[in-house]
Every structure is written in C-alpha cells, then in structure tokens.
Short mmCIF file of C-alpha atoms in Angstrom, two decimals:
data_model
loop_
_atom_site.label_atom_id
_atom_site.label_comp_id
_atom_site.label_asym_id
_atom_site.label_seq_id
_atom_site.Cartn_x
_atom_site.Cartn_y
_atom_site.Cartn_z
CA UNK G 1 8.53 -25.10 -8.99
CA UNK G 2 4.73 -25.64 -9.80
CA UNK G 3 4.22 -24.19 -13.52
CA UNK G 4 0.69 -25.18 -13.78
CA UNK G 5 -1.88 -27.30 -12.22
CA UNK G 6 -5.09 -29.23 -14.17
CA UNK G 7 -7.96 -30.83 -13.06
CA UNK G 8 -11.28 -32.62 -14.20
CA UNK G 9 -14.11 -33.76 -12.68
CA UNK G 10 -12.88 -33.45 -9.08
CA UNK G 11 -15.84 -32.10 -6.73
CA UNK G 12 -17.32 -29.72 -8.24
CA UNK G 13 -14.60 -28.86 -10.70
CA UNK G 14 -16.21 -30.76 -13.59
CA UNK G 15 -15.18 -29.80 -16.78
CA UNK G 16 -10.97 -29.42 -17.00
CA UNK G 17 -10.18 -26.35 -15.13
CA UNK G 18 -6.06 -24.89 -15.18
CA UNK G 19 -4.39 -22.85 -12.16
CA UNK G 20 -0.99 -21.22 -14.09
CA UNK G 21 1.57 -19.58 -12.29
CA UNK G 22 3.10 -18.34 -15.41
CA UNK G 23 3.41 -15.11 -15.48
CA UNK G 24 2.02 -12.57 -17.83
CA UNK G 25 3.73 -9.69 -17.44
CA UNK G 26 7.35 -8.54 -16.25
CA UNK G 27 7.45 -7.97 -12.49
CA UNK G 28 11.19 -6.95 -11.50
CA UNK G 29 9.67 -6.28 -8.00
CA UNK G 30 8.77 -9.63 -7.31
CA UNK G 31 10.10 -13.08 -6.65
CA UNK G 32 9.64 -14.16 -10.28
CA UNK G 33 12.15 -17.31 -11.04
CA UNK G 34 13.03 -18.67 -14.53
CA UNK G 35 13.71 -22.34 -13.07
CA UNK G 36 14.27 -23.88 -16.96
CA UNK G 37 16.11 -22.86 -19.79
CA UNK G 38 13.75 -20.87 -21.49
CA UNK G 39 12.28 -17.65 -21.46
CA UNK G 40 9.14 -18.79 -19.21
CA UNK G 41 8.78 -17.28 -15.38
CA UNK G 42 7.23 -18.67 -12.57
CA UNK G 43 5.13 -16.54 -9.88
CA UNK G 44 5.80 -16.46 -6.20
CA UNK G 45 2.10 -16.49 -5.55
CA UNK G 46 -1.14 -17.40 -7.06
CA UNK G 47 -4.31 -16.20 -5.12
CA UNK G 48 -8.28 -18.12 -5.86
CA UNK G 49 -10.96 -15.62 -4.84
CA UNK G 50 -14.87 -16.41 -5.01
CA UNK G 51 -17.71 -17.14 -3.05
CA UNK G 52 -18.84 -19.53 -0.36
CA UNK G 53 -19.16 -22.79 -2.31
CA UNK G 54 -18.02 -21.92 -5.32
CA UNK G 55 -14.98 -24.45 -5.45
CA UNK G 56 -12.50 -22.45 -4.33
CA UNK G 57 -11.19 -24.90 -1.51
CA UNK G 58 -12.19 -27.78 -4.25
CA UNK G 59 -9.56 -26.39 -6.28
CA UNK G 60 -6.75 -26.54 -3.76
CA UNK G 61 -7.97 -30.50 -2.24
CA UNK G 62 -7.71 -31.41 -5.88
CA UNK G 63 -3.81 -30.48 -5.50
CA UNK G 64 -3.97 -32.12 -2.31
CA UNK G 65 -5.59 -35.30 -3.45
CA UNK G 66 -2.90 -35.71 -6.25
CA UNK G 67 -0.18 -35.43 -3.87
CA UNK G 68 -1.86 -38.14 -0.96
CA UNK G 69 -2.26 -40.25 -4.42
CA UNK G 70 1.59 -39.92 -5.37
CA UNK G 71 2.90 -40.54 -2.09
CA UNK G 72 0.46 -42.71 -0.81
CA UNK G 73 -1.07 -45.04 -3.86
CA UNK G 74 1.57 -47.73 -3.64
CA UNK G 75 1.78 -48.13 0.25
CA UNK G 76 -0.89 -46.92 1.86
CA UNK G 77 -3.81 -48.03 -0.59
CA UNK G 78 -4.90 -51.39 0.45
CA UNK G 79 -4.61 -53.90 -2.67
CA UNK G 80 -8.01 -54.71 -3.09
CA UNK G 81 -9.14 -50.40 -1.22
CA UNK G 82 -11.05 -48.39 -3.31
CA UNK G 83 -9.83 -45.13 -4.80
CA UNK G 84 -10.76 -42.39 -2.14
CA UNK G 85 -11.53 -39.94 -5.35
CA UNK G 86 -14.65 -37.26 -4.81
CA UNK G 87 -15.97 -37.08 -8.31
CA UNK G 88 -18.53 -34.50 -9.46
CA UNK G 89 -21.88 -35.58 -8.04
CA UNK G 90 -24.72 -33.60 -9.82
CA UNK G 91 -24.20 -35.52 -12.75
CA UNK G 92 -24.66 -39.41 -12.53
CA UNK G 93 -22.32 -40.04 -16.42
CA UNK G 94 -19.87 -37.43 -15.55
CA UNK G 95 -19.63 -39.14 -11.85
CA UNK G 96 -19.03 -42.55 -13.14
CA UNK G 97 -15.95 -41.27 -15.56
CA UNK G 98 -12.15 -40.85 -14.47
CA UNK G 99 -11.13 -38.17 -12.36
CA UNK G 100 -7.96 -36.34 -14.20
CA UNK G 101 -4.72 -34.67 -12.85
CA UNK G 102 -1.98 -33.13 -13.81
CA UNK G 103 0.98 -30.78 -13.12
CA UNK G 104 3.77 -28.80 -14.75
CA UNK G 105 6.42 -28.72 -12.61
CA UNK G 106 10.22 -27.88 -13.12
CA UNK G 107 12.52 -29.91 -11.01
CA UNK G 108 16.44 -29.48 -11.59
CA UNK G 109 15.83 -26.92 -14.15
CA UNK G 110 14.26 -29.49 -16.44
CA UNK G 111 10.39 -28.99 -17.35
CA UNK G 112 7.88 -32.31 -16.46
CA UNK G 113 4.30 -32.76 -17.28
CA UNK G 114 2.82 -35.40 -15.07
CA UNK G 115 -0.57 -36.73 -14.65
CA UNK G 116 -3.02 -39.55 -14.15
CA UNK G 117 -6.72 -40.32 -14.11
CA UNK G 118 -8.35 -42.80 -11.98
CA UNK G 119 -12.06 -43.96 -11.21
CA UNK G 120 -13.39 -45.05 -8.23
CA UNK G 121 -11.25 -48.94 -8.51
CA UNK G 122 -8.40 -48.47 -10.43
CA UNK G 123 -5.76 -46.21 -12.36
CA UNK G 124 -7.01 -45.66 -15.98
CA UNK G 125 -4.27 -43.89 -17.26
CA UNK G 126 -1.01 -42.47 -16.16
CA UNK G 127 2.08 -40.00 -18.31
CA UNK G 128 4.88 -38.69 -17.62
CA UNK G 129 6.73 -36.27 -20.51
CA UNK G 130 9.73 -33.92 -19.93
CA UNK G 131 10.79 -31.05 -22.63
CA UNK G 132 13.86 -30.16 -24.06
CA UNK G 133 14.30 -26.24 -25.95
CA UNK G 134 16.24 -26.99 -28.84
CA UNK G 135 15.12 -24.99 -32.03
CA UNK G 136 11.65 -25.79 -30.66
CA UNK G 137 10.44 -26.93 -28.05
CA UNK G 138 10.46 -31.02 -27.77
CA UNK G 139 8.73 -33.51 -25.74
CA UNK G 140 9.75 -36.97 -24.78
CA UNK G 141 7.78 -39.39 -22.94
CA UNK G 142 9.82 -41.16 -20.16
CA UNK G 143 6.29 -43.21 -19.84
CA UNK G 144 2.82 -43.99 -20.94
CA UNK G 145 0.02 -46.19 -19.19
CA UNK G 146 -3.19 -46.55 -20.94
CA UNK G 147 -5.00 -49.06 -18.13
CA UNK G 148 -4.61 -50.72 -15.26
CA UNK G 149 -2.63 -53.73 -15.52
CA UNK G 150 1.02 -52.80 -15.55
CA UNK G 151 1.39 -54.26 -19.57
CA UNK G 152 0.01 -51.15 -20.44
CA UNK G 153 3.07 -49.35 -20.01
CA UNK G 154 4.92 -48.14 -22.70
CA UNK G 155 8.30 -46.88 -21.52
CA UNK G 156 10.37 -43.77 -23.43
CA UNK G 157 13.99 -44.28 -24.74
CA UNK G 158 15.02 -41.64 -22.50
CA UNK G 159 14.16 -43.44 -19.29
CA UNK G 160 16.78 -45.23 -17.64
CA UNK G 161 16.93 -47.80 -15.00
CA UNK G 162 14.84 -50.76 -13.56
CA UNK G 163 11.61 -49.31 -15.16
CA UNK G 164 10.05 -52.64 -16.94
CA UNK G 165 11.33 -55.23 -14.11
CA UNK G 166 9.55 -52.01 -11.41
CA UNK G 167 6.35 -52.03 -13.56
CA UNK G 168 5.36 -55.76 -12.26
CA UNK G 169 4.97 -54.69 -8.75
CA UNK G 170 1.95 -51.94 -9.86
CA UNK G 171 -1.56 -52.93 -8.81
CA UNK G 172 -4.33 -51.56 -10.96
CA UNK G 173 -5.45 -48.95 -8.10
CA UNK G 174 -1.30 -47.81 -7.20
CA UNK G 175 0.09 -45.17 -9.68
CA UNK G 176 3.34 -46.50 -11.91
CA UNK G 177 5.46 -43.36 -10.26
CA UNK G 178 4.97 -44.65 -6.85
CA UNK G 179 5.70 -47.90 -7.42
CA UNK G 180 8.99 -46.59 -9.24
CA UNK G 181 9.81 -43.98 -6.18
CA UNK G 182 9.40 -47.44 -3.50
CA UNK G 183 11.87 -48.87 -5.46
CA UNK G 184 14.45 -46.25 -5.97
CA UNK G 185 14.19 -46.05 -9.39
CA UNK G 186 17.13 -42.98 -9.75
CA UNK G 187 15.04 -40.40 -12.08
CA UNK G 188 11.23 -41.36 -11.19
CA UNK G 189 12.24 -40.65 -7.38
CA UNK G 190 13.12 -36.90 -8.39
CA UNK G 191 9.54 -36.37 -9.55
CA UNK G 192 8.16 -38.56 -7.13
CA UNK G 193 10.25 -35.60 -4.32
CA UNK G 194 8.57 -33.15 -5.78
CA UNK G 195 5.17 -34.52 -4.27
CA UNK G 196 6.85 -35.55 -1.03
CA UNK G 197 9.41 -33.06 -0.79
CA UNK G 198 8.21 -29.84 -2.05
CA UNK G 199 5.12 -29.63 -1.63
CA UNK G 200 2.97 -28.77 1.78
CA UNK G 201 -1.01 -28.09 2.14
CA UNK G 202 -2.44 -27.01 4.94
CA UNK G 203 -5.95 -25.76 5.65
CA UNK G 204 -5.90 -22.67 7.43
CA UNK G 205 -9.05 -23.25 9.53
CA UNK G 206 -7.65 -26.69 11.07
CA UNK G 207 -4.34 -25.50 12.16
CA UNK G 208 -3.35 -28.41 14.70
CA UNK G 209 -2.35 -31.03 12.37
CA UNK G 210 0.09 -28.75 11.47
CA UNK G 211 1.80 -28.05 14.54
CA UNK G 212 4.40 -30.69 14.27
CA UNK G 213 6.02 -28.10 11.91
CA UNK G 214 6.07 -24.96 14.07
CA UNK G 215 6.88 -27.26 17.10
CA UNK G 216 9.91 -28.93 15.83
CA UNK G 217 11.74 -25.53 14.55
CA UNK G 218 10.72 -24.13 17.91
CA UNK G 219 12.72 -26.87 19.36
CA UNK G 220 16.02 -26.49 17.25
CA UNK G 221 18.18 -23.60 16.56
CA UNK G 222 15.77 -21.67 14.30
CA UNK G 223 13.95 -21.09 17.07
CA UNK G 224 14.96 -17.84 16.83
CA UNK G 225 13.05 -17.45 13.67
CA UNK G 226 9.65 -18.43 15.07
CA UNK G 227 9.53 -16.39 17.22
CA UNK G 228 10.57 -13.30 15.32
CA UNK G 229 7.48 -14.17 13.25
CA UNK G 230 5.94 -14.44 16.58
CA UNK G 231 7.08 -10.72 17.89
CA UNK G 232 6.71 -9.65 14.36
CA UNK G 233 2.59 -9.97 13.99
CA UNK G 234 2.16 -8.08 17.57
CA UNK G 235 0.87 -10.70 19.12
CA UNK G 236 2.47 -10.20 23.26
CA UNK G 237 4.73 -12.98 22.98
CA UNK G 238 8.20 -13.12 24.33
CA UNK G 239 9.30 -16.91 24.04
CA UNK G 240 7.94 -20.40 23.77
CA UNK G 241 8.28 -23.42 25.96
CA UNK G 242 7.74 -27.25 25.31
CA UNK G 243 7.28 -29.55 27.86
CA UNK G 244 6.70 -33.14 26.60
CA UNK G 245 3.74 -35.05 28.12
CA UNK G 246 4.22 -38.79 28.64
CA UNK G 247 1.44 -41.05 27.24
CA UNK G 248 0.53 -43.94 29.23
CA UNK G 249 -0.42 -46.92 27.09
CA UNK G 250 -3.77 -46.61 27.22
CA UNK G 251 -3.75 -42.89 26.53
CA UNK G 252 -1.66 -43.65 23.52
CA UNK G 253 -3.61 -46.53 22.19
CA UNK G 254 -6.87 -44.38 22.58
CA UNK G 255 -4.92 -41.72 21.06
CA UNK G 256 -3.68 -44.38 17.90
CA UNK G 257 -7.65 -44.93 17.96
CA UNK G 258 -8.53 -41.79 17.17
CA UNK G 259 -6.51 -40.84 13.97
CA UNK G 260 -7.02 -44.36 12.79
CA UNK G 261 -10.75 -43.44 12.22
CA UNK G 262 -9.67 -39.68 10.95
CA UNK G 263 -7.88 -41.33 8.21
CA UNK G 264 -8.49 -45.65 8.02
CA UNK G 265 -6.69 -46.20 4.87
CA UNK G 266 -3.20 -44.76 6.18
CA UNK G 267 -1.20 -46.19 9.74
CA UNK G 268 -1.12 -43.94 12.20
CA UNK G 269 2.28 -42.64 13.11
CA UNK G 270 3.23 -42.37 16.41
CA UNK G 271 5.69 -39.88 15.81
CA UNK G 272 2.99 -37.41 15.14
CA UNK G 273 1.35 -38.93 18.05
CA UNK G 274 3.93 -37.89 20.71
CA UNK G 275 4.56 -34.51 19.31
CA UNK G 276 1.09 -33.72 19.07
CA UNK G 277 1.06 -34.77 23.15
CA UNK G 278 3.49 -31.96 23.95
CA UNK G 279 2.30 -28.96 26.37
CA UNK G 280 3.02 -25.64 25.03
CA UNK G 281 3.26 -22.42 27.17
CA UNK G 282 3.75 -18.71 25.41
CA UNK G 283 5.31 -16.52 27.52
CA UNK G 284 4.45 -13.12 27.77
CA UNK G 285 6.21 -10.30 29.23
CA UNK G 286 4.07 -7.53 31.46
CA UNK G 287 5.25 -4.75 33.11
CA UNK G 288 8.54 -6.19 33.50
CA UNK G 289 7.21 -9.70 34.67
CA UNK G 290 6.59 -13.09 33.00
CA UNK G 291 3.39 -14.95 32.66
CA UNK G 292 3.21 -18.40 31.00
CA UNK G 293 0.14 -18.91 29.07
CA UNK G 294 -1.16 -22.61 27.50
CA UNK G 295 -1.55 -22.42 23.78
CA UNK G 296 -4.90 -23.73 23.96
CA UNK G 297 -5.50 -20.27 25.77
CA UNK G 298 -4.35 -18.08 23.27
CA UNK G 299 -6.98 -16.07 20.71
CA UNK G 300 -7.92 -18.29 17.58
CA UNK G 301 -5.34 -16.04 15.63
CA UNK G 302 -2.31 -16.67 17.51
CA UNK G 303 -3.13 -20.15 17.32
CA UNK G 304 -3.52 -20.45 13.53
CA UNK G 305 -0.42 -18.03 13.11
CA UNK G 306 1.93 -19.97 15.08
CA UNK G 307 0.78 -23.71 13.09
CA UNK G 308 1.44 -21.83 9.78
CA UNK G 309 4.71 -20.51 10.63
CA UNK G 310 6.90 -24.02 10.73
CA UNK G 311 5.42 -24.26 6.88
CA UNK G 312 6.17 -20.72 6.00
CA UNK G 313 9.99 -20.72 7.37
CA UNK G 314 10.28 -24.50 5.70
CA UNK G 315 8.72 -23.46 2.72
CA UNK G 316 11.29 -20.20 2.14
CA UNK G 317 13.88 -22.27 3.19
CA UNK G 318 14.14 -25.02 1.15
CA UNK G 319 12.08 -23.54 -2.30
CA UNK G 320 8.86 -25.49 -1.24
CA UNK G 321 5.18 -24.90 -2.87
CA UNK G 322 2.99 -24.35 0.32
CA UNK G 323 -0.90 -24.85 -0.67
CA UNK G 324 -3.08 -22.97 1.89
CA UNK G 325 -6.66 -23.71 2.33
CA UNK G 326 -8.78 -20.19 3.52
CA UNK G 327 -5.13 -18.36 4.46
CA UNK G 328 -7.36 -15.32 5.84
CA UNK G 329 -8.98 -17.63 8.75
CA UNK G 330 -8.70 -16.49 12.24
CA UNK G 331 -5.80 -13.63 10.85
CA UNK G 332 -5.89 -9.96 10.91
CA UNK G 333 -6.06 -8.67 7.46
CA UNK G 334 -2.60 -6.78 7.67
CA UNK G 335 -1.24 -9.90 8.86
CA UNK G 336 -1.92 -11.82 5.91
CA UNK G 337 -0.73 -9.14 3.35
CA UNK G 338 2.64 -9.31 5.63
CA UNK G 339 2.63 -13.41 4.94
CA UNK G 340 1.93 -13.01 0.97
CA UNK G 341 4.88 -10.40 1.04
CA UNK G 342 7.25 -12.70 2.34
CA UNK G 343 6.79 -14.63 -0.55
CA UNK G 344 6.47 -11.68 -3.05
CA UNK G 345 9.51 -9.73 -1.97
CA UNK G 346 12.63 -11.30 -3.32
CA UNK G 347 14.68 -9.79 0.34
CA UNK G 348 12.65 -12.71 1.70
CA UNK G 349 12.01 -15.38 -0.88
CA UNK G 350 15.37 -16.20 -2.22
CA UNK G 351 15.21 -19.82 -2.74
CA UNK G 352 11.65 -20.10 -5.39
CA UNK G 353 9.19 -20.22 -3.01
CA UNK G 354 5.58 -20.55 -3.93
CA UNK G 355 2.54 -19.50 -2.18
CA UNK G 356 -0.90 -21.15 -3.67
CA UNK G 357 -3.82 -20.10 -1.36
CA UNK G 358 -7.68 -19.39 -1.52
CA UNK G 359 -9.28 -16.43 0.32
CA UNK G 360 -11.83 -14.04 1.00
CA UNK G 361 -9.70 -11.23 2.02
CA UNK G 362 -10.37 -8.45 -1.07
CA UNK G 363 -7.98 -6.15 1.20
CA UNK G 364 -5.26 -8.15 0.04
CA UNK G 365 -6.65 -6.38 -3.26
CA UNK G 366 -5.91 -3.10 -1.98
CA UNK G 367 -3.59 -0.85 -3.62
CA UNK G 368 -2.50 -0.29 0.43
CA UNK G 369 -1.82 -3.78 0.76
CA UNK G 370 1.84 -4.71 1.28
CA UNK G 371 1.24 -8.03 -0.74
CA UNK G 372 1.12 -6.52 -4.07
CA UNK G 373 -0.85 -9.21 -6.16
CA UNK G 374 -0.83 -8.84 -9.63
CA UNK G 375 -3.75 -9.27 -11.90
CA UNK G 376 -1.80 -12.70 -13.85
CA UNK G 377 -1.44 -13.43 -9.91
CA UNK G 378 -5.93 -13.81 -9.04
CA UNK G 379 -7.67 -15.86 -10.09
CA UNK G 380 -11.62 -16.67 -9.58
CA UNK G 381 -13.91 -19.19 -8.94
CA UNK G 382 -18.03 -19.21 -10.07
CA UNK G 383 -20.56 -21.98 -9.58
CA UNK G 384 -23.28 -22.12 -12.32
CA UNK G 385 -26.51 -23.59 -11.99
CA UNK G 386 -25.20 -27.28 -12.67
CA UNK G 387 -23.55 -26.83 -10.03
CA UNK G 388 -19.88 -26.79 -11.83
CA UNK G 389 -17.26 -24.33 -11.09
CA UNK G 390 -15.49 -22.52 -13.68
CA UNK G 391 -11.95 -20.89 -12.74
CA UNK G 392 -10.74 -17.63 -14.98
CA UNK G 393 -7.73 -15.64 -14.31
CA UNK G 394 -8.56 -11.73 -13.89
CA UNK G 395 -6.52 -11.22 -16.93
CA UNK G 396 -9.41 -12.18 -19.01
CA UNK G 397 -10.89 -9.15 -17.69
CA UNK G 398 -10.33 -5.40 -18.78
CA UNK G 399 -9.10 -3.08 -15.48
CA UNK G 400 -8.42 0.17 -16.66
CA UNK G 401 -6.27 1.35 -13.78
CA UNK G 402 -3.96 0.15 -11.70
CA UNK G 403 -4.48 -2.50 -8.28
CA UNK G 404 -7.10 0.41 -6.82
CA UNK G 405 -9.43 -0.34 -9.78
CA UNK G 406 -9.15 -4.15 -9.15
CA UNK G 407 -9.93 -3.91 -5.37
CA UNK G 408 -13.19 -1.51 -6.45
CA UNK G 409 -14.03 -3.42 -9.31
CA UNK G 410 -14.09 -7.22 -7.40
CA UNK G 411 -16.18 -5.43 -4.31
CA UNK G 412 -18.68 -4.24 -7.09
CA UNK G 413 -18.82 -7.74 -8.44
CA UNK G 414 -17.43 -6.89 -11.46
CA UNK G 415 -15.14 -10.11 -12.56
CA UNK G 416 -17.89 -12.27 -10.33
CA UNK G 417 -15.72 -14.48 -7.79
CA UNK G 418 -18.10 -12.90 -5.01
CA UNK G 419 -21.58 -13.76 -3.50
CA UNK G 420 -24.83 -12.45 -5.41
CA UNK G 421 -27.31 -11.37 -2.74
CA UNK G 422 -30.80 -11.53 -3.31
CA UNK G 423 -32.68 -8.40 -1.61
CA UNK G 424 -36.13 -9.48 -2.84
CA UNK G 425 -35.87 -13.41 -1.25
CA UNK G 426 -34.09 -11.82 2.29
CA UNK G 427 -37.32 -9.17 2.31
CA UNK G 428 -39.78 -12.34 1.86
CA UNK G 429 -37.92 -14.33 4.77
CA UNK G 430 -38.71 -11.30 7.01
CA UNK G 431 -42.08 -10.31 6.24
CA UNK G 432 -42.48 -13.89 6.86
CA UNK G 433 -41.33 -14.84 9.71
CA UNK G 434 -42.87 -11.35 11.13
CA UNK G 435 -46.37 -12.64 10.47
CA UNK G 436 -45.50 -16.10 11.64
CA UNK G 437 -44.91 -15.12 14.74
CA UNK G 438 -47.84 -12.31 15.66
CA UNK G 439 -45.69 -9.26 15.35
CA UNK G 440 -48.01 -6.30 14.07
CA UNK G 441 -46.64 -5.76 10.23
CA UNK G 442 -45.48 -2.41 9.50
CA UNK G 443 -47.48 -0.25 8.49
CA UNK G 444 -48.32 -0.22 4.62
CA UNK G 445 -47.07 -3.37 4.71
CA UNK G 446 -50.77 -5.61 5.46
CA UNK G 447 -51.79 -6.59 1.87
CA UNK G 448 -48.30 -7.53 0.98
CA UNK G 449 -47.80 -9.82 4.39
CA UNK G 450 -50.99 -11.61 4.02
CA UNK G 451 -50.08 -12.27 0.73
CA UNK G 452 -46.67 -14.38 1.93
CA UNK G 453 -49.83 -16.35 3.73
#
C-alpha cells in the first residue's frame, strides 16, 4: 500500500511537496487497512482538487515518472540517453538541481521508504530504508548511493544476496533498484513489484492506451464483471464483442512507427499493437431486438468508462494503487461518486485497494455524494506567482460542520484549490472588443470605452 508520496522540483512542484494517505481520523465505514504492525492506517482514497494549472495533474505524473524510472531506468534508458526528467522551469538554479522522489510504501506488512534524485544525465542519489517497531520505531538502510558511479553504494547489514557483485552492472543514469530487480536479486525485486506490480496510472482524458485492460477481462471469464459495471452506470449496453483485425505488414510496421515516435526511448510492443487492432462492437438491446454498435461510436463517456474499468476490477482484485489523471473527464458526476465508493466501501474493496486521483468534480464534495471523502482524504493544489504549486491537506483548515460545510466552503473559495476570476479584466475584454469592432457602446458607457482606446 502507498503510505505517502514526496516530490521536489518536478514541473511545477518546486519546493518538496507530500501526498499522505495516512489517515487522521477513525473511519470504521471505510476501507481503512493497517498493512504493518503498528498502529498507522492507510486510506482507500486520496482526492487533489484545484484549479486549471495549478499542478494538480503535475502531482500525479510525478508518481508516474517515478514508476517509468523504476521499471524502465535499467532497460529502457539508452546508456549514454538523457534523463527524460521535467524540472521546474521558471527558475534557471532551481532547474539545473536534482529532481527528488520518494515513497512510503508497505509491502508484505513491512514499512519501506524509497527514493532517488536525478538531474537531467545521471542518478545523484538513491536510498532505500525499511522500519522495524520494537520499543521505538527503527530504521535500517538495506542501501545508500550518494552519486553516480556504482562505488557509491553503501550496502546495509540487513540486505542479503548478490547486492555488491549486482551494483557493477549500474550506469550512472539507471537506478541501483532496477539494476537489482533485472537480476533477481530476491528482496530488491519485492520493492521493485511494487512499481511494476501494484501500481497503475492512467489519465482519464486519453482513455485508449488503456484499453488493453478492459479488453483482455472482456475476453476471459470475468467478463461477466465488465459488463455489470457496464449495465451498472446506465449506459444501454447488453454485451460486448471482439473481433480481432489482422494487420498486414505494412499496416503493422506503420503502426510500430507510430508509437515509436509517441515514446522513442522505449520498444514498441507488439502485443499492445495487436490488441489495440481489435474491432469492438457494444451491443444494445431495443425493443426486444439487438443492434451492434462500434466503440468508436459510442458517447465520449462510455468510452472513457469502459478503458477505466479493466484497471478498476484489476486494481480491487489484486490490492493495486490505481493513479487517475482528471477521473471526472467525459463521466457523469453520479458516476464517479459510484467509482470512488467502490473503493471506499469495504463490501467492495476487500483486498487494500487505493484510489489516488485529481479532479474538478466539487459534487464528489457533497454531503449527497455516495463517495464519502473525508477531509484527511482532499487535498489541494495553488500556484503562486513564481509559478510553484503548493499542496495542503484540508485538514489544515477549520470546517465547522460536517461534509455539507466542506462542499459550501470549497465552492466559496474558502481553502483556495479553485480558480480566482477577475470581473474587472473580463469587463475590460468586452468593452473592448465592443469598440473594436463598431458596435454602438451602451449607453453611459462612452467616456469609459474611449478610455480602453
């Protein structure tokens, strides 16, 4: 389970900013886990409300960018590649210094801190600590890198294995843990799972790369769960059929092309390649008959519903953190309280399922929505005039009442995390363009046009 998440100058998340899904306060309701011996609980869901360009997607690529770094550092990073950071840019010092990350994770009920920081050529530091309760609470490093070359690893007493004889393959841009995982070094490949394993982003807005995941439970026996999901959100839909498309070799190879320039650094798989070329019909049932409709002529909505729902069902299934980018695009409000419930109620969520997402959806605020976010559950994002975002739980704010106070109080701008409108500069721009293009000004108005002149 994720415990907590750090970052520093990522975007525009410039000084060290922390995402915690400890919670606060007791909520017997919820899907609250205790995954390590110790009195500490873990939240189901975590939600990052603000306003356009405030860093609230920033946040969740940050997560993302850690993971593709993990997973991908060792063999997908070219030897001599550069590091495919995106460093804070309004500040040409703060630009040129390491990018830091970290996580808090539990994984077999033991607790891990994990992190690294790299600049735009190579790793310039990398840790990895777990902690024991005893009287206290203890920490051990398993390992310590202080630069790039892999002699600046110091190595822990408590980690076993091939770690010093592993530590020659690292490069100065590839991360120590990947290196370790490549090799099948027995306890670095647990925490090196986590990344790979149990841990899924998606954003929201772009739902075909995602498809792969809805399609291939669609096409095994928990089909039947897709499309309850399916019936469940209302959407007309009775069943689902696949129909594989064969790629010629010039299709394919165009095809091969194409994600090769999406992503250059990583080889395209051609697994993804021929699932993605797969036709799929919905069929819907009218007056008694069926009609077979091609996805790419359903609404928006059904489309981004049915990508997120191979995630959702993996993610419950198997205990998996799933990271969504804008979860409210293209879906009905009441749809996306439903989804946050599924992690929230413990009925559904019985094997420590997380849900990390960013939104704009206040309703999911509501004291009438089903999701029931807590206030040590939202967290929000502001931009200030450097241009840096600052995240703050809500719990550093005072709410005197209950979830109806919160939903009034955010709408009213009163923890920030929303857009400040400026009436004067929007009555300018229309005076403005009024005169600009001959339109007689209203009347009383005359001085105050010409004056915009």
């Amino acid at each position: 389970m994720l415990l907590r998440f750090r970052v520093a100058n990522y975007a525009s998340l410039r000084d060290e900013q922390e995402l915690s899904l400890v919670a606060l306060d007791d909520h017997d309701d919820l899907a609250v886990r205790r995954p390590i011996d110790d009195d500490l609980s873990v939240l189901p869901a975590a939600a990052v409300y603000g306003g356009n360009a405030s860093g609230k997607s920033n946040l969740l690529e940050a997560m993302h960018f850690m993971q593709e770094a993990v997973c991908h550092s060792h063999l997908g990073w070219g030897p001599e590649a550069a590091i495919p950071r995106n460093s804070f840019r309004f500040d040409d010092d703060i630009r040129r210094k390491p990018s830091e990350f970290c996580v808090d994770i539990a994984v077999d009920g033991v607790h891990y801190e994990y992190g690294f920081a790299v600049d735009d050529e190579v790793v310039r530091s990398e840790w990895l600590y777990c902690f024991v309760k005893r009287q206290r609470r203890v920490r051990r490093v398993l390992f310590e890198r202080s630069g790039p070359e892999w002699t600046s690893i110091r190595f822990g007493g408590h980690l076993k294995g091939r770690k010093r004889a592993i530590a020659e393959f690292v490069r100065p841009n590839s991360l120590y843990l990947s290196v370790a995982a490549a090799n099948n070094h027995p306890q670095l490949t647990k925490i090196y799972g986590w990344f790979s394993n149990q841990m899924i982003y998606i954003d929201a807005g772009v739902p075909v790369p995602h498809l792969p995941y809805t399609l291939h439970l669609a096409a095994t026996p928990d089909r039947s769960a897709v499309l309850d999901l399916l019936n469940y959100a209302d959407l007309g839909i009775s069943d689902i059929r696949q129909e594989p498309l064969v790629l010629d070799n010039e299709l394919r190879d165009r095809f091969m092309a194409v994600l090769k320039v999406v992503d250059p650094d990583r080889t395209p798989d051609l697994g993804f390649a021929v699932e993605a070329a797969t036709r799929v019909d919905f069929i819907h049932r009218v007056r008694g008959k069926e009609y077979a409709l091609p996805l790419e002529n359903e609404s928006s909505g059904t489309r981004s519903w049915f990508a997120l729902l191979g995630p959702i069902l993996e993610a419950l299934a198997h205990g998996m953190v799933l990271v969504v980018d804008e979860l409210n695009a293209f879906l009905h409000p009441l749809l996306v309280s439903e989804l946050v419930n599924l992690f929230q109620d413990p009925t559904y969520n019985r094997q420590g399922a997380q849900l990390v997402f960013n939104t704009h959806d206040s309703f999911l605020l509501s004291p009438l929505s089903k999701a029931r976010l807590r206030r040590d559950q939202v967290w929000l994002t502001d931009r200030d005039e450097d241009g840096a975002t600052t995240l703050r739980p809500l719990t550093d704010y005072r709410v005197r009442d209950g979830l109806d106070s919160v939903f009034r109080g955010y709408l009213l701008g009163r923890y920030r995390g929303i857009p400040i409108f400026d009436e004067g500069l929007l009555e300018e721009l229309i005076l403005r363009h009024t005169h600009m293009h001959g339109d007689p000004p209203r009347k009383g108005s005359e001085t105050e046009a010409g004056e915009l002149t």
